[in-house]
Amino acid sequence: PYFQGSNDHLIAARDAVSLPVLRKDFMIDPYQITESRALGADCILLIMAALDGAQPHEFEQQAMEMGMSVLVEVHNEEELDMALDLDTRLLGINNRNLKTLEVDLGVTEKLAQMLPQGTLSVSESGLRTKADLDRIADLGVYCFLVGESLMRQDDVEQALKTLLGVD
């Protein structure tokens, strides 16, 4: 796993919830897709920046044949164009530049305007405050992938309440 996780984390998440579970990792080999299903994943992440040629189509087809959904992640217009050639309409816009690790919510602001009707969009990375969530929700993006800003907190439950503005 590339995000400092482990297969045990995915198994624990699967055992803890009845909600769909996403395997958030760089999928670069078809074996990982089969492994994801065996571990209990309901959805895989396809990071367009890590794939080339026919890989996105092949990986998406394999996942769907195995009964999994696909969240396609993009960082720019070029990747968005490639992603829109796929069947899935579950699309993540990552605000973190993979090369510099800098975060810019303007990425979601720009790319969200280019999504076709019927796309379920997810803003990923850099969402730290209720104001950030509101800013992105004003664009019609109501799904958020929040990780680092919660996981760095001592009290994750309280941090989530604060992020959602419910404390």
Coordinates of C-alpha atoms in Angstrom, one line a residue:
P1 CA 0.0 0.0 0.0
Y2 CA 1.3 3.4 -1.0
F3 CA -0.7 5.5 1.5
Q4 CA 1.0 4.0 4.6
G5 CA -2.0 1.7 5.1
S6 CA -2.2 -2.1 5.2
N7 CA -4.5 -4.8 4.0
D8 CA -5.4 -5.3 7.7
H9 CA -6.9 -1.7 7.8
L10 CA -9.2 -2.6 4.9
I11 CA -10.3 -5.8 6.5
A12 CA -10.9 -4.0 9.8
A13 CA -13.0 -1.3 8.0
R14 CA -15.0 -4.0 6.2
D15 CA -15.7 -5.7 9.5
A16 CA -16.6 -2.5 11.3
V17 CA -19.2 -1.1 8.9
S18 CA -22.0 -2.1 6.5
L19 CA -21.2 0.9 4.3
P20 CA -19.3 0.4 1.0
V21 CA -15.6 0.3 1.6
L22 CA -13.1 2.0 -0.8
R23 CA -9.6 0.7 -1.3
K24 CA -7.6 3.9 -1.7
D25 CA -4.3 3.0 -3.2
F26 CA -2.4 3.3 -6.5
M27 CA -3.9 0.5 -8.6
I28 CA -1.1 -0.3 -11.1
D29 CA -1.5 -4.1 -11.5
P30 CA -4.7 -6.1 -12.3
Y31 CA -3.8 -8.4 -9.3
Q32 CA -4.5 -5.5 -6.9
I33 CA -8.1 -5.3 -8.2
T34 CA -8.6 -9.0 -7.6
E35 CA -6.9 -8.6 -4.2
S36 CA -9.1 -5.6 -3.4
R37 CA -12.3 -7.7 -3.9
A38 CA -10.9 -10.6 -1.8
L39 CA -10.1 -8.2 1.0
G40 CA -13.7 -6.9 1.0
A41 CA -13.5 -3.7 -1.0
D42 CA -16.6 -2.5 -2.7
C43 CA -14.8 0.2 -4.7
I44 CA -11.3 0.8 -6.0
L45 CA -9.5 4.1 -6.8
L46 CA -8.1 4.6 -10.2
I47 CA -5.6 7.5 -10.2
M48 CA -5.4 8.7 -13.7
A49 CA -2.0 10.2 -13.2
A50 CA -0.6 6.7 -12.4
L51 CA -2.1 5.0 -15.4
D52 CA -1.6 5.1 -19.2
G53 CA -2.7 3.6 -22.4
A54 CA -5.5 1.1 -22.0
Q55 CA -5.0 0.6 -18.3
P56 CA -7.9 2.8 -17.1
H57 CA -10.4 1.0 -19.3
E58 CA -9.0 -2.5 -18.5
F59 CA -8.9 -1.9 -14.8
E60 CA -12.4 -0.3 -14.8
Q61 CA -13.8 -3.3 -16.7
Q62 CA -12.1 -5.8 -14.4
A63 CA -13.4 -4.1 -11.2
M64 CA -17.0 -3.8 -12.6
E65 CA -16.9 -7.5 -13.6
M66 CA -16.0 -8.3 -10.0
G67 CA -19.0 -6.2 -8.7
M68 CA -17.0 -3.3 -7.6
S69 CA -17.5 0.4 -8.2
V70 CA -14.7 2.6 -9.5
L71 CA -13.8 6.1 -8.1
V72 CA -11.6 7.8 -10.8
E73 CA -9.3 10.5 -9.5
V74 CA -8.1 13.4 -11.5
H75 CA -5.9 16.4 -10.9
N76 CA -6.2 18.4 -14.1
E77 CA -8.2 18.9 -17.3
E78 CA -6.1 16.3 -19.3
E79 CA -6.8 13.6 -16.7
L80 CA -10.5 14.7 -16.6
D81 CA -10.8 14.2 -20.3
M82 CA -9.4 10.7 -20.0
A83 CA -11.7 9.9 -17.1
L84 CA -14.8 11.0 -18.9
D85 CA -14.1 8.3 -21.5
L86 CA -14.7 5.7 -18.8
D87 CA -18.1 4.3 -17.9
T88 CA -18.0 5.3 -14.2
R89 CA -19.6 8.6 -13.2
L90 CA -18.0 8.5 -9.8
L91 CA -15.2 11.1 -10.1
G92 CA -12.8 12.4 -7.5
I93 CA -11.0 15.7 -8.0
N94 CA -7.8 15.7 -6.0
N95 CA -6.7 19.1 -4.7
R96 CA -3.2 17.8 -3.9
N97 CA -0.5 18.1 -6.5
L98 CA 1.2 14.7 -6.4
K99 CA 4.6 16.1 -7.4
T100 CA 4.8 19.0 -4.9
L101 CA 2.1 17.8 -2.4
E102 CA 0.8 21.3 -2.3
V103 CA -3.0 21.7 -1.9
D104 CA -5.2 24.1 -3.8
L105 CA -9.0 24.0 -3.5
G106 CA -9.1 25.9 -6.7
V107 CA -8.6 22.6 -8.5
T108 CA -12.1 21.5 -7.5
E109 CA -13.5 24.9 -8.3
K110 CA -12.1 24.7 -11.8
L111 CA -12.8 21.1 -12.7
A112 CA -16.2 20.8 -11.1
Q113 CA -17.5 23.2 -13.7
M114 CA -16.5 20.8 -16.5
L115 CA -18.3 17.7 -15.2
P116 CA -21.3 16.4 -17.2
Q117 CA -24.7 16.2 -15.6
G118 CA -25.1 13.0 -13.6
T119 CA -21.5 12.9 -12.3
L120 CA -21.2 12.1 -8.6
S121 CA -18.1 14.2 -7.8
V122 CA -15.9 14.0 -4.7
S123 CA -13.5 16.7 -3.6
E124 CA -10.3 15.1 -2.3
S125 CA -7.5 16.5 -0.1
G126 CA -7.0 19.8 1.7
L127 CA -10.4 20.0 3.2
R128 CA -9.7 21.2 6.8
T129 CA -12.6 23.4 7.9
K130 CA -16.3 23.8 7.7
A131 CA -15.7 26.9 5.5
D132 CA -13.8 24.6 3.1
L133 CA -16.7 22.2 2.9
D134 CA -19.1 25.0 2.3
R135 CA -16.9 26.5 -0.4
I136 CA -16.9 23.3 -2.3
A137 CA -20.6 22.5 -1.7
D138 CA -21.5 25.8 -3.2
L139 CA -20.1 24.3 -6.5
G140 CA -22.5 21.4 -6.3
V141 CA -19.9 19.0 -4.9
Y142 CA -21.3 17.4 -1.8
C143 CA -19.0 14.4 -1.3
F144 CA -15.6 14.9 0.4
L145 CA -12.6 12.6 0.9
V146 CA -11.0 13.8 4.1
G147 CA -8.1 12.0 5.6
E148 CA -5.0 13.8 6.8
S149 CA -6.8 16.6 8.6
L150 CA -8.7 14.1 10.7
M151 CA -6.1 11.5 11.2
R152 CA -3.6 14.0 12.6
Q153 CA -6.0 14.8 15.5
D154 CA -5.9 13.2 18.9
D155 CA -9.7 13.2 19.1
V156 CA -10.9 12.2 15.6
E157 CA -14.6 12.2 16.6
Q158 CA -14.4 15.7 17.9
A159 CA -12.4 16.8 14.9
L160 CA -15.1 15.4 12.6
K161 CA -17.9 17.2 14.5
T162 CA -15.9 20.4 14.3
L163 CA -15.3 19.9 10.5
L164 CA -19.1 19.3 10.0
G165 CA -20.1 22.2 12.3
V166 CA -22.1 20.0 14.6
D167 CA -20.5 20.7 18.0

